[in-house]
Amino acid sequence: MNIHEYQGKSILKSYGVAIQEGIVAETSDEAVQAAKDLQAQTGTGWWVIKAQIHAGGRGKGGGVKLAKSLEDVKTTADQILGMTLVTPQTGPEGKLVRKVLIAQDVYYPGPEKTQEFYMSVLLNRQTGRNVIIYTTEGGMDIEEVAHNHPEKILNEEVDPRVGLQGFQARKIAYNLGLSGNANKEMVKFVMNLYKAYDAIDASQFEINPVLKTSDSKIIAVDAKVNLDENGLYRHADILAMRDVTEEDPTEVEAGEFNLNYVKLDGNIGCMVNGAGLAMATMDIIKHAGGEPANFLDVGGTADAARVEQAFRIILRDENVKAILINIFGGIVRCDRVAQGIVDAYKNMGSVRVPIIVRLQGTNAKEAKDIIDASGLRVKSVILLQEAADSVKEVLA
Amino acid sequence: MSVLVNKDSRIIVQGFTGTEGTFHASQMIEYGTNVVGGVTPGKGGSQHLDRPVFNTVQDAVTATKANVSIIFVPPAFAADAIMEAADAGIAVIVCITEGIPVKDMIVAKEYLNGKNVRLIGPNCPGIITPNEAKVGIMPGFVFKKGRIGIVSKSGTLTYEAADQVVKAGMGVSTAIGIGGDPIIGTTTLEAVKLLMEDPETDGIVMIGEIGGNLEADAARWIKVNGTKPVVGFIAGQTAPPGRRMGHAGAIVGGAEDTAAAKMKIMGECGIHVVASPAIIGKTMAEVMNVTTA
């Protein structure tokens, strides 16, 4: 699960991680009030207006702007709120901005030069351990750094038996070239950041940039916080931060019916049991000359109610020209699934596109008989290759 | 000889009396698997499916000499169940449970480190050695006995591969479902190694998916050490980056874990890579010089 920057920062702060302070606003009037409150609280003279959407690269799309007066705050907030922000991560359709974060200006002048670093925490799948990845090259696209200067990306792995140790945090601080107070601040920053990561069942933290201010403070200027969905049952407070307006509404609805659905841009819908077979079915569609319109795993119980719901969800996508249902019946019997498909089809009255059903496994022949005898606009096949050929025919 | 489980395996079921445990244990017993008992804390001393129930894995091992355990415990308690089995000296632990928090698996994996134990899964369909033992949730009838080993991250795709192998005139020696989570006990490489060393296996089907680098690791090992032909397929060639495709581990993070990148590496390492999952069986038959019926 993803959460907004302002939510991620509030979590980090609660674990003692120093952050760029800010107040979230949904209207330009709220933004002005937030700016005044923030001035009283932090003494900031300028403000940064940051669009709150679940995607990175916001600055590039014009979603992060500096305001030097309260009037500026109002006009800038007005401009950003309600805009459709297109960034390299949103896709061409962009995302509607519903909230802005009014944040303090942290690049104020002072005795020292400011410096930007990059830091992330995530699982190293090869070792099964968490790792802190960091570099002095902050504030820019980390993929670019990895490509151009791989030697500048350092990492520190955490031994799960003892957790992150102080010497590791010191190593990071020194490797980032920090001394004096900034060094101590960085040690504290790293220790608390990892403590937060571990405590909330996070799956990724990305802090870019981590800023050394002109008065040697170390603070998180941005915070990308992703959570491990399997661990969310332990964190009701974080689950409450879920913003469904940031998600595809159809995917949200599918989730309520325990259907695992991801919308894609293609023309052939699919309904499959099992995630691996679902991905393989998408690949089959591609090889047959189509493009998959979705990923949909109906899970182990493909009964009439679920099949009907899946039908409705797939058909909401107007690009869908045909639906391929691919069920490998193991524990779930194919004849039951076939009956479910027939019942769902009849319940819906009419389905506007042809349907190809491939049922294999337990009672596959009986299943084919049920489909063939139904008189519906449904083509029934048994082999995966036949399913691929049928997709080709539909597209021809 | 066979890989990991056979007719002599002594199997217990953790989460024995729950809905899932009961259903699948019944199926396993019906298949002829040597299920010697089960564990459900609080129900020790009772009988379930005509087999003894124990409070702890330790009790079960002491009483039944069990050496294999299959876990159907809910996600919040599954990592604990894995560690309990390891502590009791179980040699092969198969964890079916889906949805275990990564944080719990980090601990469980570390706990197993250095112990003489093999974990399969979690979030996997289990292991089957046809006609001997089904330690999993797969439909047993699909897996006809033969000499092709299968390694796969996915459940239904494993059944699909087995079905194609059988229809192409061959059969399965052992199929190992390693699971689709970010942290799993046995990697593709380790499973492939087991099958390479198995005298009852002549060829291997290796099925992977997007995310991680398990398939690339296995491919590089096969290039140097492989002694048997391998047919490979990667699911998710059409998956968009950054989106999780059902399995928690099935997400394209960087350039190296896309289907295309994995297929390229596998091909360069001498694996017979199929782009379409519909021709896994056919390709294996060609490689093995089997004439399709």
PDB file of N, CA, C and O in Angstrom, chain A residues 125-126 129-130 160-161 198 201 228 230 233-234 251 260 264 273-274 276-277 279-280 282-284 286-287 295 328 330-331 358 360-362 385, chain B residues 23 76 99-104 106 110 137 139 141 154 156-157 159-160 163 167 209 213 217 235-238 240 243 245-247 249 275 277-278:
ATOM      1  N   ARG A 125      16.145  -9.145  -1.616  1.00  0.00           N
ATOM      2  CA  ARG A 125      15.493 -10.444  -1.787  1.00  0.00           C
ATOM      3  C   ARG A 125      16.505 -11.583  -1.844  1.00  0.00           C
ATOM      4  O   ARG A 125      16.176 -12.714  -1.502  1.00  0.00           O
ATOM      5  N   GLN A 126      17.715 -11.286  -2.283  1.00  0.00           N
ATOM      6  CA  GLN A 126      18.721 -12.346  -2.388  1.00  0.00           C
ATOM      7  C   GLN A 126      19.171 -12.845  -1.026  1.00  0.00           C
ATOM      8  O   GLN A 126      19.416 -14.022  -0.845  1.00  0.00           O
ATOM      9  N   ARG A 129      17.298 -10.075   3.809  1.00  0.00           N
ATOM     10  CA  ARG A 129      17.542  -9.103   4.868  1.00  0.00           C
ATOM     11  C   ARG A 129      17.238  -7.694   4.376  1.00  0.00           C
ATOM     12  O   ARG A 129      17.345  -7.422   3.186  1.00  0.00           O
ATOM     13  N   ASN A 130      16.925  -6.817   5.306  1.00  0.00           N
ATOM     14  CA  ASN A 130      16.712  -5.426   4.932  1.00  0.00           C
ATOM     15  C   ASN A 130      18.050  -4.736   4.691  1.00  0.00           C
ATOM     16  O   ASN A 130      19.053  -5.078   5.309  1.00  0.00           O
ATOM     17  N   PRO A 160      19.157  -9.487  10.979  1.00  0.00           N
ATOM     18  CA  PRO A 160      17.881  -9.541  11.708  1.00  0.00           C
ATOM     19  C   PRO A 160      18.027 -10.033  13.151  1.00  0.00           C
ATOM     20  O   PRO A 160      17.136  -9.800  13.971  1.00  0.00           O
ATOM     21  N   ARG A 161      19.140 -10.689  13.456  1.00  0.00           N
ATOM     22  CA  ARG A 161      19.285 -11.186  14.831  1.00  0.00           C
ATOM     23  C   ARG A 161      19.527 -10.059  15.823  1.00  0.00           C
ATOM     24  O   ARG A 161      19.169 -10.171  16.994  1.00  0.00           O
ATOM     25  N   ASP A 198      11.081  -0.828  10.518  1.00  0.00           N
ATOM     26  CA  ASP A 198      10.849  -2.127  11.145  1.00  0.00           C
ATOM     27  C   ASP A 198       9.509  -2.159  11.878  1.00  0.00           C
ATOM     28  O   ASP A 198       8.766  -3.122  11.807  1.00  0.00           O
ATOM     29  N   ASP A 201       6.090  -2.396   9.554  1.00  0.00           N
ATOM     30  CA  ASP A 201       5.982  -3.370   8.463  1.00  0.00           C
ATOM     31  C   ASP A 201       6.050  -2.676   7.101  1.00  0.00           C
ATOM     32  O   ASP A 201       5.224  -2.930   6.223  1.00  0.00           O
ATOM     33  N   ASP A 228       4.013  -3.152   3.532  1.00  0.00           N
ATOM     34  CA  ASP A 228       3.790  -4.553   3.195  1.00  0.00           C
ATOM     35  C   ASP A 228       2.326  -4.872   3.498  1.00  0.00           C
ATOM     36  O   ASP A 228       1.909  -4.869   4.654  1.00  0.00           O
ATOM     37  N   ASN A 230       0.731  -7.530   3.600  1.00  0.00           N
ATOM     38  CA  ASN A 230       0.518  -8.673   4.488  1.00  0.00           C
ATOM     39  C   ASN A 230       0.675  -8.314   5.964  1.00  0.00           C
ATOM     40  O   ASN A 230       0.238  -9.058   6.833  1.00  0.00           O
ATOM     41  N   TYR A 233      -2.496  -5.858   8.879  1.00  0.00           N
ATOM     42  CA  TYR A 233      -3.463  -6.232   9.916  1.00  0.00           C
ATOM     43  C   TYR A 233      -2.976  -5.809  11.308  1.00  0.00           C
ATOM     44  O   TYR A 233      -3.766  -5.697  12.223  1.00  0.00           O
ATOM     45  N   ARG A 234      -1.673  -5.569  11.421  1.00  0.00           N
ATOM     46  CA  ARG A 234      -1.116  -5.152  12.712  1.00  0.00           C
ATOM     47  C   ARG A 234      -1.153  -3.642  12.892  1.00  0.00           C
ATOM     48  O   ARG A 234      -0.752  -3.138  13.949  1.00  0.00           O
ATOM     49  N   GLU A 251     -10.356  -1.273  -9.526  1.00  0.00           N
ATOM     50  CA  GLU A 251      -9.491  -2.154  -8.751  1.00  0.00           C
ATOM     51  C   GLU A 251      -9.932  -2.193  -7.292  1.00  0.00           C
ATOM     52  O   GLU A 251      -9.899  -3.231  -6.630  1.00  0.00           O
ATOM     53  N   ASN A 260      -8.436 -10.267  -7.458  1.00  0.00           N
ATOM     54  CA  ASN A 260      -7.181  -9.560  -7.619  1.00  0.00           C
ATOM     55  C   ASN A 260      -7.105  -9.032  -9.043  1.00  0.00           C
ATOM     56  O   ASN A 260      -6.841  -9.776  -9.980  1.00  0.00           O
ATOM     57  N   LEU A 264      -5.261  -2.878 -17.296  1.00  0.00           N
ATOM     58  CA  LEU A 264      -4.220  -2.621 -18.279  1.00  0.00           C
ATOM     59  C   LEU A 264      -4.862  -1.958 -19.505  1.00  0.00           C
ATOM     60  O   LEU A 264      -6.066  -1.711 -19.501  1.00  0.00           O
ATOM     61  N   ASN A 273      -7.670 -18.462 -12.725  1.00  0.00           N
ATOM     62  CA  ASN A 273      -7.410 -18.825 -11.322  1.00  0.00           C
ATOM     63  C   ASN A 273      -5.913 -19.031 -11.101  1.00  0.00           C
ATOM     64  O   ASN A 273      -5.284 -19.825 -11.760  1.00  0.00           O
ATOM     65  N   GLY A 274      -5.364 -18.256 -10.192  1.00  0.00           N
ATOM     66  CA  GLY A 274      -3.938 -18.331  -9.883  1.00  0.00           C
ATOM     67  C   GLY A 274      -3.171 -17.195 -10.551  1.00  0.00           C
ATOM     68  O   GLY A 274      -3.409 -16.871 -11.717  1.00  0.00           O
ATOM     69  N   GLY A 276       0.130 -16.874 -11.304  1.00  0.00           N
ATOM     70  CA  GLY A 276       1.098 -17.257 -12.335  1.00  0.00           C
ATOM     71  C   GLY A 276       0.402 -17.567 -13.644  1.00  0.00           C
ATOM     72  O   GLY A 276       0.804 -17.110 -14.717  1.00  0.00           O
ATOM     73  N   LEU A 277      -0.681 -18.352 -13.557  1.00  0.00           N
ATOM     74  CA  LEU A 277      -1.427 -18.698 -14.767  1.00  0.00           C
ATOM     75  C   LEU A 277      -2.076 -17.449 -15.359  1.00  0.00           C
ATOM     76  O   LEU A 277      -2.203 -17.332 -16.580  1.00  0.00           O
ATOM     77  N   MET A 279      -0.825 -14.381 -15.305  1.00  0.00           N
ATOM     78  CA  MET A 279       0.222 -13.680 -16.066  1.00  0.00           C
ATOM     79  C   MET A 279       0.507 -14.428 -17.368  1.00  0.00           C
ATOM     80  O   MET A 279       0.693 -13.818 -18.424  1.00  0.00           O
ATOM     81  N   ALA A 280       0.537 -15.764 -17.289  1.00  0.00           N
ATOM     82  CA  ALA A 280       0.800 -16.575 -18.478  1.00  0.00           C
ATOM     83  C   ALA A 280      -0.314 -16.389 -19.507  1.00  0.00           C
ATOM     84  O   ALA A 280      -0.065 -16.376 -20.710  1.00  0.00           O
ATOM     85  N   MET A 282      -2.120 -13.672 -19.893  1.00  0.00           N
ATOM     86  CA  MET A 282      -1.863 -12.366 -20.520  1.00  0.00           C
ATOM     87  C   MET A 282      -0.828 -12.518 -21.634  1.00  0.00           C
ATOM     88  O   MET A 282      -0.966 -11.928 -22.719  1.00  0.00           O
ATOM     89  N   ASP A 283       0.184 -13.325 -21.366  1.00  0.00           N
ATOM     90  CA  ASP A 283       1.239 -13.537 -22.363  1.00  0.00           C
ATOM     91  C   ASP A 283       0.682 -14.238 -23.601  1.00  0.00           C
ATOM     92  O   ASP A 283       1.041 -13.904 -24.732  1.00  0.00           O
ATOM     93  N   ILE A 284      -0.212 -15.222 -23.372  1.00  0.00           N
ATOM     94  CA  ILE A 284      -0.859 -15.945 -24.475  1.00  0.00           C
ATOM     95  C   ILE A 284      -1.614 -14.959 -25.368  1.00  0.00           C
ATOM     96  O   ILE A 284      -1.551 -15.021 -26.599  1.00  0.00           O
ATOM     97  N   LYS A 286      -1.075 -11.815 -25.800  1.00  0.00           N
ATOM     98  CA  LYS A 286      -0.099 -11.034 -26.547  1.00  0.00           C
ATOM     99  C   LYS A 286       0.437 -11.823 -27.750  1.00  0.00           C
ATOM    100  O   LYS A 286       0.512 -11.304 -28.865  1.00  0.00           O
ATOM    101  N   HIS A 287       0.776 -13.089 -27.501  1.00  0.00           N
ATOM    102  CA  HIS A 287       1.329 -13.902 -28.585  1.00  0.00           C
ATOM    103  C   HIS A 287       0.305 -14.183 -29.665  1.00  0.00           C
ATOM    104  O   HIS A 287       0.655 -14.447 -30.813  1.00  0.00           O
ATOM    105  N   PHE A 295      -5.223  -7.870 -15.603  1.00  0.00           N
ATOM    106  CA  PHE A 295      -4.804  -9.054 -14.853  1.00  0.00           C
ATOM    107  C   PHE A 295      -5.963  -9.340 -13.914  1.00  0.00           C
ATOM    108  O   PHE A 295      -6.464  -8.416 -13.264  1.00  0.00           O
ATOM    109  N   PHE A 328      -7.681 -23.600 -14.560  1.00  0.00           N
ATOM    110  CA  PHE A 328      -7.159 -24.955 -14.413  1.00  0.00           C
ATOM    111  C   PHE A 328      -7.770 -25.540 -13.154  1.00  0.00           C
ATOM    112  O   PHE A 328      -7.405 -25.177 -12.046  1.00  0.00           O
ATOM    113  N   GLY A 330      -8.311 -27.738 -10.254  1.00  0.00           N
ATOM    114  CA  GLY A 330      -7.616 -28.707  -9.427  1.00  0.00           C
ATOM    115  C   GLY A 330      -8.584 -29.106  -8.348  1.00  0.00           C
ATOM    116  O   GLY A 330      -9.418 -29.995  -8.506  1.00  0.00           O
ATOM    117  N   ILE A 331      -8.478 -28.385  -7.250  1.00  0.00           N
ATOM    118  CA  ILE A 331      -9.412 -28.573  -6.153  1.00  0.00           C
ATOM    119  C   ILE A 331     -10.791 -28.069  -6.598  1.00  0.00           C
ATOM    120  O   ILE A 331     -11.815 -28.676  -6.321  1.00  0.00           O
ATOM    121  N   ARG A 358     -11.670 -21.609 -21.450  1.00  0.00           N
ATOM    122  CA  ARG A 358     -10.760 -22.736 -21.484  1.00  0.00           C
ATOM    123  C   ARG A 358     -10.774 -23.351 -20.080  1.00  0.00           C
ATOM    124  O   ARG A 358     -10.320 -22.735 -19.115  1.00  0.00           O
ATOM    125  N   GLN A 360      -9.638 -26.678 -17.963  1.00  0.00           N
ATOM    126  CA  GLN A 360      -8.791 -27.863 -17.995  1.00  0.00           C
ATOM    127  C   GLN A 360      -8.650 -28.380 -16.571  1.00  0.00           C
ATOM    128  O   GLN A 360      -8.763 -27.619 -15.618  1.00  0.00           O
ATOM    129  N   GLY A 361      -8.446 -29.686 -16.451  1.00  0.00           N
ATOM    130  CA  GLY A 361      -8.266 -30.264 -15.118  1.00  0.00           C
ATOM    131  C   GLY A 361      -9.477 -31.092 -14.719  1.00  0.00           C
ATOM    132  O   GLY A 361     -10.110 -31.720 -15.561  1.00  0.00           O
ATOM    133  N   THR A 362      -9.787 -31.056 -13.447  1.00  0.00           N
ATOM    134  CA  THR A 362     -10.858 -31.893 -12.913  1.00  0.00           C
ATOM    135  C   THR A 362     -12.189 -31.672 -13.644  1.00  0.00           C
ATOM    136  O   THR A 362     -12.698 -30.555 -13.677  1.00  0.00           O
ATOM    137  N   GLN A 385      -3.327 -24.082 -26.176  1.00  0.00           N
ATOM    138  CA  GLN A 385      -3.046 -23.673 -27.549  1.00  0.00           C
ATOM    139  C   GLN A 385      -4.343 -23.342 -28.299  1.00  0.00           C
ATOM    140  O   GLN A 385      -4.403 -22.390 -29.063  1.00  0.00           O
TER     141      GLN A 385
ATOM    142  N   PHE B  23      -9.234 -30.275   4.915  1.00  0.00           N
ATOM    143  CA  PHE B  23      -9.556 -30.579   3.517  1.00  0.00           C
ATOM    144  C   PHE B  23      -8.350 -31.164   2.782  1.00  0.00           C
ATOM    145  O   PHE B  23      -8.427 -32.233   2.175  1.00  0.00           O
ATOM    146  N   ALA B  76      -0.736 -14.944  10.250  1.00  0.00           N
ATOM    147  CA  ALA B  76      -0.187 -14.270  11.427  1.00  0.00           C
ATOM    148  C   ALA B  76       0.660 -15.214  12.286  1.00  0.00           C
ATOM    149  O   ALA B  76       1.503 -14.768  13.059  1.00  0.00           O
ATOM    150  N   GLY B  99       0.337 -14.922   2.397  1.00  0.00           N
ATOM    151  CA  GLY B  99       0.057 -13.665   3.100  1.00  0.00           C
ATOM    152  C   GLY B  99       0.862 -13.470   4.374  1.00  0.00           C
ATOM    153  O   GLY B  99       0.489 -12.672   5.231  1.00  0.00           O
ATOM    154  N   ILE B 100       1.992 -14.157   4.523  1.00  0.00           N
ATOM    155  CA  ILE B 100       2.833 -13.965   5.712  1.00  0.00           C
ATOM    156  C   ILE B 100       3.587 -12.645   5.570  1.00  0.00           C
ATOM    157  O   ILE B 100       4.192 -12.375   4.534  1.00  0.00           O
ATOM    158  N   PRO B 101       3.561 -11.788   6.614  1.00  0.00           N
ATOM    159  CA  PRO B 101       4.315 -10.531   6.529  1.00  0.00           C
ATOM    160  C   PRO B 101       5.802 -10.783   6.274  1.00  0.00           C
ATOM    161  O   PRO B 101       6.381 -11.719   6.833  1.00  0.00           O
ATOM    162  N   VAL B 102       6.408  -9.960   5.434  1.00  0.00           N
ATOM    163  CA  VAL B 102       7.831 -10.085   5.113  1.00  0.00           C
ATOM    164  C   VAL B 102       8.679 -10.024   6.379  1.00  0.00           C
ATOM    165  O   VAL B 102       9.639 -10.773   6.553  1.00  0.00           O
ATOM    166  N   LYS B 103       8.290  -9.130   7.284  1.00  0.00           N
ATOM    167  CA  LYS B 103       9.038  -8.963   8.532  1.00  0.00           C
ATOM    168  C   LYS B 103       9.139 -10.294   9.300  1.00  0.00           C
ATOM    169  O   LYS B 103      10.193 -10.622   9.849  1.00  0.00           O
ATOM    170  N   ASP B 104       8.064 -11.057   9.307  1.00  0.00           N
ATOM    171  CA  ASP B 104       8.069 -12.353  10.001  1.00  0.00           C
ATOM    172  C   ASP B 104       8.953 -13.353   9.273  1.00  0.00           C
ATOM    173  O   ASP B 104       9.649 -14.164   9.890  1.00  0.00           O
ATOM    174  N   ILE B 106      11.563 -12.684   7.421  1.00  0.00           N
ATOM    175  CA  ILE B 106      12.983 -12.342   7.599  1.00  0.00           C
ATOM    176  C   ILE B 106      13.512 -13.077   8.833  1.00  0.00           C
ATOM    177  O   ILE B 106      14.584 -13.682   8.816  1.00  0.00           O
ATOM    178  N   GLU B 110      16.132 -16.376   8.903  1.00  0.00           N
ATOM    179  CA  GLU B 110      17.366 -16.277   9.683  1.00  0.00           C
ATOM    180  C   GLU B 110      17.446 -17.424  10.698  1.00  0.00           C
ATOM    181  O   GLU B 110      18.506 -17.992  10.928  1.00  0.00           O
ATOM    182  N   ILE B 137      -1.199 -28.970  -2.256  1.00  0.00           N
ATOM    183  CA  ILE B 137      -2.615 -28.757  -2.553  1.00  0.00           C
ATOM    184  C   ILE B 137      -2.924 -28.970  -4.032  1.00  0.00           C
ATOM    185  O   ILE B 137      -3.988 -28.619  -4.514  1.00  0.00           O
ATOM    186  N   PRO B 139      -3.821 -30.851  -7.651  1.00  0.00           N
ATOM    187  CA  PRO B 139      -4.672 -31.983  -8.026  1.00  0.00           C
ATOM    188  C   PRO B 139      -3.791 -33.156  -8.441  1.00  0.00           C
ATOM    189  O   PRO B 139      -3.129 -33.095  -9.476  1.00  0.00           O
ATOM    190  N   PHE B 141      -4.180 -36.107  -9.716  1.00  0.00           N
ATOM    191  CA  PHE B 141      -4.374 -36.909 -10.929  1.00  0.00           C
ATOM    192  C   PHE B 141      -3.667 -36.323 -12.148  1.00  0.00           C
ATOM    193  O   PHE B 141      -3.373 -37.026 -13.112  1.00  0.00           O
ATOM    194  N   SER B 154       4.676 -20.801  -9.327  1.00  0.00           N
ATOM    195  CA  SER B 154       3.229 -20.618  -9.369  1.00  0.00           C
ATOM    196  C   SER B 154       2.476 -21.933  -9.226  1.00  0.00           C
ATOM    197  O   SER B 154       2.965 -22.979  -9.641  1.00  0.00           O
ATOM    198  N   THR B 156      -1.168 -22.892 -10.226  1.00  0.00           N
ATOM    199  CA  THR B 156      -1.909 -23.418 -11.373  1.00  0.00           C
ATOM    200  C   THR B 156      -1.032 -23.561 -12.607  1.00  0.00           C
ATOM    201  O   THR B 156      -1.271 -24.418 -13.444  1.00  0.00           O
ATOM    202  N   LEU B 157       0.009 -22.742 -12.699  1.00  0.00           N
ATOM    203  CA  LEU B 157       0.907 -22.859 -13.848  1.00  0.00           C
ATOM    204  C   LEU B 157       1.735 -24.156 -13.756  1.00  0.00           C
ATOM    205  O   LEU B 157       2.111 -24.735 -14.777  1.00  0.00           O
ATOM    206  N   TYR B 159       0.453 -26.924 -12.539  1.00  0.00           N
ATOM    207  CA  TYR B 159      -0.489 -27.964 -12.982  1.00  0.00           C
ATOM    208  C   TYR B 159      -0.549 -27.970 -14.506  1.00  0.00           C
ATOM    209  O   TYR B 159      -0.581 -29.014 -15.147  1.00  0.00           O
ATOM    210  N   GLU B 160      -0.566 -26.751 -15.052  1.00  0.00           N
ATOM    211  CA  GLU B 160      -0.598 -26.592 -16.504  1.00  0.00           C
ATOM    212  C   GLU B 160       0.612 -27.281 -17.144  1.00  0.00           C
ATOM    213  O   GLU B 160       0.471 -28.053 -18.089  1.00  0.00           O
ATOM    214  N   ASP B 163       0.414 -31.070 -16.834  1.00  0.00           N
ATOM    215  CA  ASP B 163      -0.602 -31.585 -17.748  1.00  0.00           C
ATOM    216  C   ASP B 163      -0.045 -31.669 -19.176  1.00  0.00           C
ATOM    217  O   ASP B 163      -0.242 -32.667 -19.873  1.00  0.00           O
ATOM    218  N   LYS B 167       0.532 -34.965 -21.414  1.00  0.00           N
ATOM    219  CA  LYS B 167      -0.155 -35.092 -22.710  1.00  0.00           C
ATOM    220  C   LYS B 167       0.846 -35.250 -23.854  1.00  0.00           C
ATOM    221  O   LYS B 167       0.502 -35.773 -24.909  1.00  0.00           O
ATOM    222  N   GLU B 209       8.604 -16.201 -12.925  1.00  0.00           N
ATOM    223  CA  GLU B 209       7.772 -15.045 -13.240  1.00  0.00           C
ATOM    224  C   GLU B 209       8.580 -13.782 -12.982  1.00  0.00           C
ATOM    225  O   GLU B 209       9.702 -13.844 -12.484  1.00  0.00           O
ATOM    226  N   ASN B 213      15.652 -12.209  -8.934  1.00  0.00           N
ATOM    227  CA  ASN B 213      16.609 -12.741  -9.902  1.00  0.00           C
ATOM    228  C   ASN B 213      16.874 -14.234  -9.717  1.00  0.00           C
ATOM    229  O   ASN B 213      17.926 -14.734 -10.054  1.00  0.00           O
ATOM    230  N   ASP B 217      19.842 -16.509 -11.583  1.00  0.00           N
ATOM    231  CA  ASP B 217      20.830 -17.247 -10.785  1.00  0.00           C
ATOM    232  C   ASP B 217      20.855 -18.716 -11.194  1.00  0.00           C
ATOM    233  O   ASP B 217      21.915 -19.320 -11.367  1.00  0.00           O
ATOM    234  N   ALA B 235       6.513 -16.127 -16.706  1.00  0.00           N
ATOM    235  CA  ALA B 235       5.191 -15.510 -16.795  1.00  0.00           C
ATOM    236  C   ALA B 235       5.297 -14.017 -16.513  1.00  0.00           C
ATOM    237  O   ALA B 235       6.074 -13.597 -15.655  1.00  0.00           O
ATOM    238  N   GLY B 236       4.506 -13.248 -17.243  1.00  0.00           N
ATOM    239  CA  GLY B 236       4.472 -11.809 -16.978  1.00  0.00           C
ATOM    240  C   GLY B 236       5.189 -10.977 -18.011  1.00  0.00           C
ATOM    241  O   GLY B 236       5.637  -9.876 -17.727  1.00  0.00           O
ATOM    242  N   GLN B 237       5.298 -11.510 -19.254  1.00  0.00           N
ATOM    243  CA  GLN B 237       5.957 -10.748 -20.320  1.00  0.00           C
ATOM    244  C   GLN B 237       5.204  -9.459 -20.619  1.00  0.00           C
ATOM    245  O   GLN B 237       5.764  -8.495 -21.121  1.00  0.00           O
ATOM    246  N   THR B 238       3.918  -9.441 -20.296  1.00  0.00           N
ATOM    247  CA  THR B 238       3.095  -8.264 -20.596  1.00  0.00           C
ATOM    248  C   THR B 238       2.772  -7.449 -19.347  1.00  0.00           C
ATOM    249  O   THR B 238       1.958  -6.536 -19.387  1.00  0.00           O
ATOM    250  N   PRO B 240       2.991  -4.653 -16.586  1.00  0.00           N
ATOM    251  CA  PRO B 240       3.563  -3.305 -16.540  1.00  0.00           C
ATOM    252  C   PRO B 240       4.503  -3.156 -15.336  1.00  0.00           C
ATOM    253  O   PRO B 240       4.295  -3.813 -14.324  1.00  0.00           O
ATOM    254  N   ARG B 243       3.781  -2.617 -10.876  1.00  0.00           N
ATOM    255  CA  ARG B 243       2.499  -3.124 -10.391  1.00  0.00           C
ATOM    256  C   ARG B 243       2.663  -4.545  -9.896  1.00  0.00           C
ATOM    257  O   ARG B 243       3.308  -5.359 -10.534  1.00  0.00           O
ATOM    258  N   MET B 245       1.561  -8.159  -9.487  1.00  0.00           N
ATOM    259  CA  MET B 245       0.675  -9.061 -10.209  1.00  0.00           C
ATOM    260  C   MET B 245       0.302 -10.245  -9.315  1.00  0.00           C
ATOM    261  O   MET B 245       0.848 -11.330  -9.432  1.00  0.00           O
ATOM    262  N   GLY B 246      -0.599 -10.035  -8.400  1.00  0.00           N
ATOM    263  CA  GLY B 246      -1.096 -11.125  -7.559  1.00  0.00           C
ATOM    264  C   GLY B 246      -0.098 -11.575  -6.514  1.00  0.00           C
ATOM    265  O   GLY B 246      -0.257 -11.286  -5.332  1.00  0.00           O
ATOM    266  N   HIS B 247       0.937 -12.277  -6.915  1.00  0.00           N
ATOM    267  CA  HIS B 247       1.962 -12.706  -5.966  1.00  0.00           C
ATOM    268  C   HIS B 247       2.702 -11.490  -5.414  1.00  0.00           C
ATOM    269  O   HIS B 247       3.032 -10.573  -6.156  1.00  0.00           O
ATOM    270  N   GLY B 249       5.657 -11.215  -4.645  1.00  0.00           N
ATOM    271  CA  GLY B 249       6.987 -11.044  -5.231  1.00  0.00           C
ATOM    272  C   GLY B 249       6.960 -10.693  -6.705  1.00  0.00           C
ATOM    273  O   GLY B 249       7.987 -10.389  -7.287  1.00  0.00           O
ATOM    274  N   ALA B 275       8.351 -18.815 -25.374  1.00  0.00           N
ATOM    275  CA  ALA B 275       7.690 -17.532 -25.168  1.00  0.00           C
ATOM    276  C   ALA B 275       6.221 -17.742 -24.814  1.00  0.00           C
ATOM    277  O   ALA B 275       5.625 -16.971 -24.081  1.00  0.00           O
ATOM    278  N   PRO B 277       3.298 -20.085 -23.042  1.00  0.00           N
ATOM    279  CA  PRO B 277       3.125 -21.172 -22.066  1.00  0.00           C
ATOM    280  C   PRO B 277       2.361 -22.353 -22.641  1.00  0.00           C
ATOM    281  O   PRO B 277       2.267 -23.399 -22.001  1.00  0.00           O
ATOM    282  N   ALA B 278       1.819 -22.213 -23.860  1.00  0.00           N
ATOM    283  CA  ALA B 278       1.040 -23.300 -24.448  1.00  0.00           C
ATOM    284  C   ALA B 278       1.929 -24.404 -25.018  1.00  0.00           C
ATOM    285  O   ALA B 278       1.452 -25.489 -25.327  1.00  0.00           O
TER     286      ALA B 278
END
